[in-house]
Amino acid sequence: QVQLVESGGGSVQAGGSLRLSCAASRYDGYYRMAWFRQVPGKEREGVAAIVDDDSTSYGDSVKGRFTISRDTAKSTLFLQMNTLKPEDTAMYYCAAANYAVGSAWRAIYEKDYNFWGQGTQVTISS
């Protein structure tokens, strides 16, 4: 059973930084991993994705502020979030997929991921 466990969420003031981590129970076989976020009453939004050659993709609202990376040896995915804004407040989810979707991975669609963590809350105050 694949398990993804997020950590690192919390409350910070606008302009601050947080680093989220996602520990994967197994790392082999993933074509891609990603971070999503969701605010109550809204659809889950793709934040950032990374594939096996370490290519990355970002949602327009976080480009230049967030960085996705991974430590394959430790089976851990990261999301470095800088210059945080109140609108970044959300539950952040780690996701992984064990099948290919070609170049469509860059659009970071929720439907393209079949493993999910439980989420970690990020709250940014103004």
GROMACS .gro file of N, CA and C in nm:
model
  378
    1GLN      N    1   0.084  -0.118   0.000
    1GLN     CA    2   0.000   0.000   0.000
    1GLN      C    3   0.088   0.124   0.000
    2VAL      N    4   0.070   0.211  -0.097
    2VAL     CA    5   0.147   0.334  -0.104
    2VAL      C    6   0.096   0.434  -0.003
    3GLN      N    7   0.186   0.496   0.070
    3GLN     CA    8   0.147   0.599   0.164
    3GLN      C    9   0.226   0.725   0.138
    4LEU      N   10   0.156   0.838   0.141
    4LEU     CA   11   0.217   0.969   0.127
    4LEU      C   12   0.180   1.048   0.251
    5VAL      N   13   0.280   1.099   0.322
    5VAL     CA   14   0.255   1.171   0.447
    5VAL      C   15   0.318   1.309   0.439
    6GLU      N   16   0.234   1.413   0.443
    6GLU     CA   17   0.281   1.549   0.436
    6GLU      C   18   0.315   1.602   0.575
    7SER      N   19   0.408   1.698   0.577
    7SER     CA   20   0.441   1.769   0.701
    7SER      C   21   0.496   1.905   0.664
    8GLY      N   22   0.509   1.992   0.764
    8GLY     CA   23   0.570   2.122   0.743
    8GLY      C   24   0.473   2.238   0.734
    9GLY      N   25   0.344   2.210   0.736
    9GLY     CA   26   0.248   2.317   0.732
    9GLY      C   27   0.250   2.398   0.861
   10GLY      N   28   0.182   2.512   0.858
   10GLY     CA   29   0.177   2.595   0.976
   10GLY      C   30   0.122   2.732   0.944
   11SER      N   31   0.141   2.824   1.037
   11SER     CA   32   0.092   2.959   1.021
   11SER      C   33   0.209   3.056   1.019
   12VAL      N   34   0.215   3.139   0.917
   12VAL     CA   35   0.320   3.241   0.906
   12VAL      C   36   0.257   3.370   0.855
   13GLN      N   37   0.330   3.478   0.869
   13GLN     CA   38   0.284   3.606   0.818
   13GLN      C   39   0.316   3.619   0.670
   14ALA      N   40   0.242   3.704   0.604
   14ALA     CA   41   0.267   3.730   0.463
   14ALA      C   42   0.412   3.774   0.443
   15GLY      N   43   0.472   3.724   0.336
   15GLY     CA   44   0.611   3.752   0.307
   15GLY      C   45   0.706   3.647   0.361
   16GLY      N   46   0.656   3.560   0.446
   16GLY     CA   47   0.738   3.456   0.505
   16GLY      C   48   0.753   3.335   0.416
   17SER      N   49   0.817   3.231   0.472
   17SER     CA   50   0.845   3.109   0.397
   17SER      C   51   0.806   2.986   0.478
   18LEU      N   52   0.774   2.881   0.405
   18LEU     CA   53   0.752   2.750   0.464
   18LEU      C   54   0.806   2.645   0.370
   19ARG      N   55   0.846   2.531   0.425
   19ARG     CA   56   0.890   2.419   0.343
   19ARG      C   57   0.806   2.298   0.379
   20LEU      N   58   0.732   2.250   0.282
   20LEU     CA   59   0.653   2.130   0.301
   20LEU      C   60   0.732   2.007   0.259
   21SER      N   61   0.708   1.896   0.328
   21SER     CA   62   0.771   1.770   0.294
   21SER      C   63   0.664   1.663   0.276
   22CYS      N   64   0.694   1.566   0.191
   22CYS     CA   65   0.603   1.454   0.168
   22CYS      C   66   0.687   1.327   0.168
   23ALA      N   67   0.669   1.245   0.268
   23ALA     CA   68   0.741   1.120   0.278
   23ALA      C   69   0.662   1.010   0.208
   24ALA      N   70   0.726   0.942   0.114
   24ALA     CA   71   0.660   0.836   0.038
   24ALA      C   72   0.706   0.700   0.089
   25SER      N   73   0.613   0.611   0.109
   25SER     CA   74   0.648   0.478   0.161
   25SER      C   75   0.728   0.399   0.058
   26ARG      N   76   0.710   0.429  -0.070
   26ARG     CA   77   0.793   0.373  -0.174
   26ARG      C   78   0.805   0.477  -0.282
   27TYR      N   79   0.919   0.482  -0.349
   27TYR     CA   80   0.944   0.589  -0.445
   27TYR      C   81   0.952   0.539  -0.588
   28ASP      N   82   0.980   0.408  -0.602
   28ASP     CA   83   0.999   0.356  -0.737
   28ASP      C   84   0.863   0.343  -0.806
   29GLY      N   85   0.863   0.359  -0.935
   29GLY     CA   86   0.741   0.340  -1.012
   29GLY      C   87   0.656   0.464  -1.028
   30TYR      N   88   0.696   0.576  -0.968
   30TYR     CA   89   0.619   0.698  -0.986
   30TYR      C   90   0.664   0.768  -1.114
   31TYR      N   91   0.572   0.797  -1.201
   31TYR     CA   92   0.604   0.875  -1.319
   31TYR      C   93   0.616   1.023  -1.285
   32ARG      N   94   0.538   1.067  -1.186
   32ARG     CA   95   0.539   1.206  -1.148
   32ARG      C   96   0.482   1.222  -1.007
   33MET      N   97   0.519   1.331  -0.942
   33MET     CA   98   0.464   1.367  -0.813
   33MET      C   99   0.430   1.515  -0.817
   34ALA      N  100   0.341   1.555  -0.730
   34ALA     CA  101   0.295   1.693  -0.736
   34ALA      C  102   0.242   1.739  -0.601
   35TRP      N  103   0.226   1.869  -0.592
   35TRP     CA  104   0.158   1.932  -0.480
   35TRP      C  105   0.031   1.999  -0.533
   36PHE      N  106  -0.075   1.981  -0.459
   36PHE     CA  107  -0.201   2.047  -0.486
   36PHE      C  108  -0.244   2.124  -0.361
   37ARG      N  109  -0.338   2.216  -0.376
   37ARG     CA  110  -0.393   2.283  -0.261
   37ARG      C  111  -0.542   2.303  -0.280
   38GLN      N  112  -0.612   2.313  -0.169
   38GLN     CA  113  -0.756   2.327  -0.176
   38GLN      C  114  -0.808   2.415  -0.063
   39VAL      N  115  -0.895   2.506  -0.100
   39VAL     CA  116  -0.965   2.592  -0.006
   39VAL      C  117  -1.109   2.540   0.002
   40PRO      N  118  -1.170   2.539   0.119
   40PRO     CA  119  -1.307   2.489   0.130
   40PRO      C  120  -1.401   2.557   0.030
   41GLY      N  121  -1.478   2.474  -0.040
   41GLY     CA  122  -1.573   2.526  -0.136
   41GLY      C  123  -1.517   2.548  -0.275
   42LYS      N  124  -1.387   2.523  -0.292
   42LYS     CA  125  -1.324   2.539  -0.423
   42LYS      C  126  -1.261   2.409  -0.469
   43GLU      N  127  -1.235   2.401  -0.599
   43GLU     CA  128  -1.170   2.282  -0.655
   43GLU      C  129  -1.023   2.276  -0.613
   44ARG      N  130  -0.972   2.154  -0.614
   44ARG     CA  131  -0.831   2.136  -0.583
   44ARG      C  132  -0.747   2.195  -0.697
   45GLU      N  133  -0.645   2.271  -0.661
   45GLU     CA  134  -0.562   2.342  -0.758
   45GLU      C  135  -0.423   2.282  -0.766
   46GLY      N  136  -0.374   2.258  -0.886
   46GLY     CA  137  -0.239   2.208  -0.904
   46GLY      C  138  -0.137   2.317  -0.877
   47VAL      N  139  -0.043   2.293  -0.789
   47VAL     CA  140   0.056   2.392  -0.750
   47VAL      C  141   0.188   2.370  -0.823
   48ALA      N  142   0.240   2.248  -0.816
   48ALA     CA  143   0.368   2.218  -0.878
   48ALA      C  144   0.378   2.068  -0.901
   49ALA      N  145   0.453   2.030  -1.004
   49ALA     CA  146   0.473   1.889  -1.035
   49ALA      C  147   0.617   1.865  -1.077
   50ILE      N  148   0.661   1.741  -1.057
   50ILE     CA  149   0.796   1.701  -1.096
   50ILE      C  150   0.790   1.560  -1.151
   51VAL      N  151   0.869   1.535  -1.257
   51VAL     CA  152   0.870   1.403  -1.318
   51VAL      C  153   1.006   1.338  -1.301
   52ASP      N  154   1.020   1.216  -1.354
   52ASP     CA  155   1.138   1.136  -1.320
   52ASP      C  156   1.269   1.192  -1.371
   53ASP      N  157   1.266   1.281  -1.471
   53ASP     CA  158   1.392   1.343  -1.516
   53ASP      C  159   1.414   1.477  -1.447
   54ASP      N  160   1.335   1.504  -1.343
   54ASP     CA  161   1.341   1.626  -1.262
   54ASP      C  162   1.292   1.750  -1.335
   55SER      N  163   1.224   1.733  -1.445
   55SER     CA  164   1.155   1.847  -1.505
   55SER      C  165   1.042   1.889  -1.411
   56THR      N  166   1.013   2.019  -1.411
   56THR     CA  167   0.911   2.070  -1.319
   56THR      C  168   0.810   2.158  -1.393
   57SER      N  169   0.696   2.173  -1.330
   57SER     CA  170   0.592   2.260  -1.382
   57SER      C  171   0.524   2.327  -1.263
   58TYR      N  172   0.477   2.451  -1.283
   58TYR     CA  173   0.416   2.527  -1.174
   58TYR      C  174   0.285   2.592  -1.218
   59GLY      N  175   0.196   2.607  -1.122
   59GLY     CA  176   0.076   2.684  -1.147
   59GLY      C  177   0.112   2.831  -1.160
   60ASP      N  178   0.034   2.905  -1.238
   60ASP     CA  179   0.067   3.045  -1.264
   60ASP      C  180   0.075   3.128  -1.136
   61SER      N  181  -0.006   3.097  -1.037
   61SER     CA  182  -0.012   3.179  -0.916
   61SER      C  183   0.109   3.162  -0.825
   62VAL      N  184   0.191   3.061  -0.849
   62VAL     CA  185   0.306   3.037  -0.761
   62VAL      C  186   0.439   3.045  -0.832
   63LYS      N  187   0.439   3.065  -0.963
   63LYS     CA  188   0.564   3.072  -1.038
   63LYS      C  189   0.654   3.181  -0.982
   64GLY      N  190   0.781   3.146  -0.964
   64GLY     CA  191   0.878   3.241  -0.913
   64GLY      C  192   0.882   3.248  -0.761
   65ARG      N  193   0.783   3.188  -0.694
   65ARG     CA  194   0.780   3.191  -0.547
   65ARG      C  195   0.796   3.051  -0.485
   66PHE      N  196   0.745   2.950  -0.552
   66PHE     CA  197   0.751   2.813  -0.500
   66PHE      C  198   0.849   2.730  -0.582
   67THR      N  199   0.912   2.634  -0.515
   67THR     CA  200   1.004   2.542  -0.582
   67THR      C  201   0.976   2.399  -0.536
   68ILE      N  202   0.952   2.311  -0.632
   68ILE     CA  203   0.932   2.170  -0.601
   68ILE      C  204   1.064   2.097  -0.624
   69SER      N  205   1.094   2.003  -0.536
   69SER     CA  206   1.216   1.925  -0.550
   69SER      C  207   1.195   1.791  -0.481
   70ARG      N  208   1.292   1.704  -0.496
   70ARG     CA  209   1.278   1.574  -0.434
   70ARG      C  210   1.414   1.519  -0.395
   71ASP      N  211   1.414   1.433  -0.296
   71ASP     CA  212   1.532   1.360  -0.253
   71ASP      C  213   1.497   1.212  -0.275
   72THR      N  214   1.541   1.161  -0.388
   72THR     CA  215   1.505   1.024  -0.424
   72THR      C  216   1.557   0.924  -0.322
   73ALA      N  217   1.679   0.945  -0.272
   73ALA     CA  218   1.737   0.851  -0.176
   73ALA      C  219   1.653   0.841  -0.050
   74LYS      N  220   1.590   0.952  -0.011
   74LYS     CA  221   1.509   0.952   0.111
   74LYS      C  222   1.360   0.942   0.081
   75SER      N  223   1.328   0.923  -0.045
   75SER     CA  224   1.187   0.908  -0.085
   75SER      C  225   1.102   1.023  -0.034
   76THR      N  226   1.151   1.144  -0.053
   76THR     CA  227   1.083   1.261  -0.001
   76THR      C  228   1.066   1.367  -0.108
   77LEU      N  229   0.947   1.425  -0.112
   77LEU     CA  230   0.915   1.535  -0.201
   77LEU      C  231   0.906   1.662  -0.118
   78PHE      N  232   0.953   1.774  -0.174
   78PHE     CA  233   0.952   1.900  -0.102
   78PHE      C  234   0.879   2.009  -0.182
   79LEU      N  235   0.831   2.107  -0.108
   79LEU     CA  236   0.779   2.229  -0.171
   79LEU      C  237   0.829   2.347  -0.088
   80GLN      N  238   0.925   2.420  -0.143
   80GLN     CA  239   0.974   2.541  -0.078
   80GLN      C  240   0.884   2.657  -0.120
   81MET      N  241   0.823   2.721  -0.023
   81MET     CA  242   0.730   2.830  -0.052
   81MET      C  243   0.784   2.959   0.006
   82ASN      N  244   0.813   3.055  -0.081
   82ASN     CA  245   0.867   3.184  -0.040
   82ASN      C  246   0.769   3.296  -0.075
   83THR      N  247   0.791   3.410  -0.014
   83THR     CA  248   0.707   3.528  -0.039
   83THR      C  249   0.559   3.490  -0.032
   84LEU      N  250   0.522   3.427   0.076
   84LEU     CA  251   0.386   3.377   0.090
   84LEU      C  252   0.285   3.490   0.101
   85LYS      N  253   0.167   3.464   0.047
   85LYS     CA  254   0.059   3.562   0.045
   85LYS      C  255  -0.064   3.502   0.116
   86PRO      N  256  -0.152   3.586   0.166
   86PRO     CA  257  -0.274   3.533   0.231
   86PRO      C  258  -0.353   3.439   0.139
   87GLU      N  259  -0.350   3.465   0.009
   87GLU     CA  260  -0.423   3.379  -0.084
   87GLU      C  261  -0.358   3.242  -0.102
   88ASP      N  262  -0.241   3.221  -0.044
   88ASP     CA  263  -0.179   3.087  -0.045
   88ASP      C  264  -0.236   2.999   0.065
   89THR      N  265  -0.318   3.055   0.153
   89THR     CA  266  -0.380   2.977   0.259
   89THR      C  267  -0.466   2.867   0.202
   90ALA      N  268  -0.439   2.743   0.243
   90ALA     CA  269  -0.510   2.627   0.190
   90ALA      C  270  -0.461   2.501   0.259
   91MET      N  271  -0.530   2.392   0.234
   91MET     CA  272  -0.478   2.260   0.269
   91MET      C  273  -0.393   2.215   0.150
   92TYR      N  274  -0.271   2.174   0.179
   92TYR     CA  275  -0.179   2.132   0.074
   92TYR      C  276  -0.166   1.979   0.075
   93TYR      N  277  -0.178   1.921  -0.044
   93TYR     CA  278  -0.176   1.776  -0.060
   93TYR      C  279  -0.060   1.733  -0.149
   94CYS      N  280   0.002   1.624  -0.111
   94CYS     CA  281   0.102   1.558  -0.194
   94CYS      C  282   0.032   1.452  -0.277
   95ALA      N  283   0.074   1.434  -0.401
   95ALA     CA  284   0.012   1.335  -0.488
   95ALA      C  285   0.117   1.267  -0.574
   96ALA      N  286   0.087   1.146  -0.618
   96ALA     CA  287   0.178   1.071  -0.703
   96ALA      C  288   0.098   0.991  -0.805
   97ALA      N  289   0.164   0.956  -0.915
   97ALA     CA  290   0.099   0.877  -1.019
   97ALA      C  291   0.195   0.771  -1.070
   98ASN      N  292   0.143   0.652  -1.097
   98ASN     CA  293   0.226   0.541  -1.145
   98ASN      C  294   0.195   0.506  -1.290
   99TYR      N  295   0.147   0.603  -1.366
   99TYR     CA  296   0.124   0.580  -1.508
   99TYR      C  297   0.155   0.709  -1.583
  100ALA      N  298   0.181   0.696  -1.711
  100ALA     CA  299   0.222   0.811  -1.793
  100ALA      C  300   0.102   0.879  -1.857
  101VAL      N  301   0.114   1.012  -1.877
  101VAL     CA  302   0.011   1.087  -1.948
  101VAL      C  303   0.074   1.175  -2.055
  102GLY      N  304   0.199   1.144  -2.093
  102GLY     CA  305   0.266   1.224  -2.194
  102GLY      C  306   0.292   1.365  -2.143
  103SER      N  307   0.286   1.461  -2.232
  103SER     CA  308   0.319   1.599  -2.196
  103SER      C  309   0.209   1.667  -2.114
  104ALA      N  310   0.096   1.601  -2.100
  104ALA     CA  311  -0.016   1.660  -2.026
  104ALA      C  312   0.017   1.680  -1.878
  105TRP      N  313   0.124   1.615  -1.829
  105TRP     CA  314   0.158   1.628  -1.689
  105TRP      C  315   0.185   1.773  -1.650
  106ARG      N  316   0.227   1.854  -1.747
  106ARG     CA  317   0.262   1.994  -1.717
  106ARG      C  318   0.140   2.076  -1.674
  107ALA      N  319   0.021   2.031  -1.707
  107ALA     CA  320  -0.099   2.106  -1.670
  107ALA      C  321  -0.141   2.079  -1.526
  108ILE      N  322  -0.085   1.979  -1.462
  108ILE     CA  323  -0.107   1.945  -1.320
  108ILE      C  324  -0.256   1.927  -1.290
  109TYR      N  325  -0.316   1.829  -1.354
  109TYR     CA  326  -0.456   1.799  -1.332
  109TYR      C  327  -0.473   1.698  -1.218
  110GLU      N  328  -0.571   1.724  -1.134
  110GLU     CA  329  -0.601   1.632  -1.024
  110GLU      C  330  -0.631   1.492  -1.074
  111LYS      N  331  -0.700   1.482  -1.185
  111LYS     CA  332  -0.743   1.352  -1.238
  111LYS      C  333  -0.626   1.264  -1.281
  112ASP      N  334  -0.509   1.321  -1.296
  112ASP     CA  335  -0.392   1.247  -1.343
  112ASP      C  336  -0.309   1.188  -1.230
  113TYR      N  337  -0.362   1.190  -1.107
  113TYR     CA  338  -0.287   1.138  -0.993
  113TYR      C  339  -0.373   1.036  -0.919
  114ASN      N  340  -0.315   0.923  -0.882
  114ASN     CA  341  -0.392   0.816  -0.821
  114ASN      C  342  -0.350   0.782  -0.679
  115PHE      N  343  -0.253   0.855  -0.624
  115PHE     CA  344  -0.216   0.838  -0.483
  115PHE      C  345  -0.213   0.975  -0.417
  116TRP      N  346  -0.270   0.982  -0.296
  116TRP     CA  347  -0.283   1.110  -0.229
  116TRP      C  348  -0.250   1.099  -0.081
  117GLY      N  349  -0.189   1.207  -0.029
  117GLY     CA  350  -0.170   1.218   0.114
  117GLY      C  351  -0.292   1.278   0.180
  118GLN      N  352  -0.284   1.294   0.312
  118GLN     CA  353  -0.397   1.345   0.390
  118GLN      C  354  -0.400   1.498   0.397
  119GLY      N  355  -0.289   1.561   0.364
  119GLY     CA  356  -0.286   1.706   0.361
  119GLY      C  357  -0.222   1.769   0.483
  120THR      N  358  -0.171   1.890   0.465
  120THR     CA  359  -0.116   1.970   0.573
  120THR      C  360  -0.163   2.114   0.553
  121GLN      N  361  -0.209   2.176   0.660
  121GLN     CA  362  -0.269   2.309   0.651
  121GLN      C  363  -0.162   2.418   0.650
  122VAL      N  364  -0.178   2.511   0.559
  122VAL     CA  365  -0.092   2.630   0.551
  122VAL      C  366  -0.182   2.752   0.567
  123THR      N  367  -0.149   2.838   0.662
  123THR     CA  368  -0.228   2.959   0.688
  123THR      C  369  -0.136   3.080   0.687
  124ILE      N  370  -0.168   3.175   0.602
  124ILE     CA  371  -0.086   3.296   0.587
  124ILE      C  372  -0.169   3.415   0.634
  125SER      N  373  -0.117   3.487   0.730
  125SER     CA  374  -0.187   3.604   0.782
  125SER      C  375  -0.128   3.732   0.722
  126SER      N  376  -0.215   3.830   0.706
  126SER     CA  377  -0.170   3.957   0.646
  126SER      C  378  -0.118   4.054   0.750
   0.00000   0.00000   0.00000
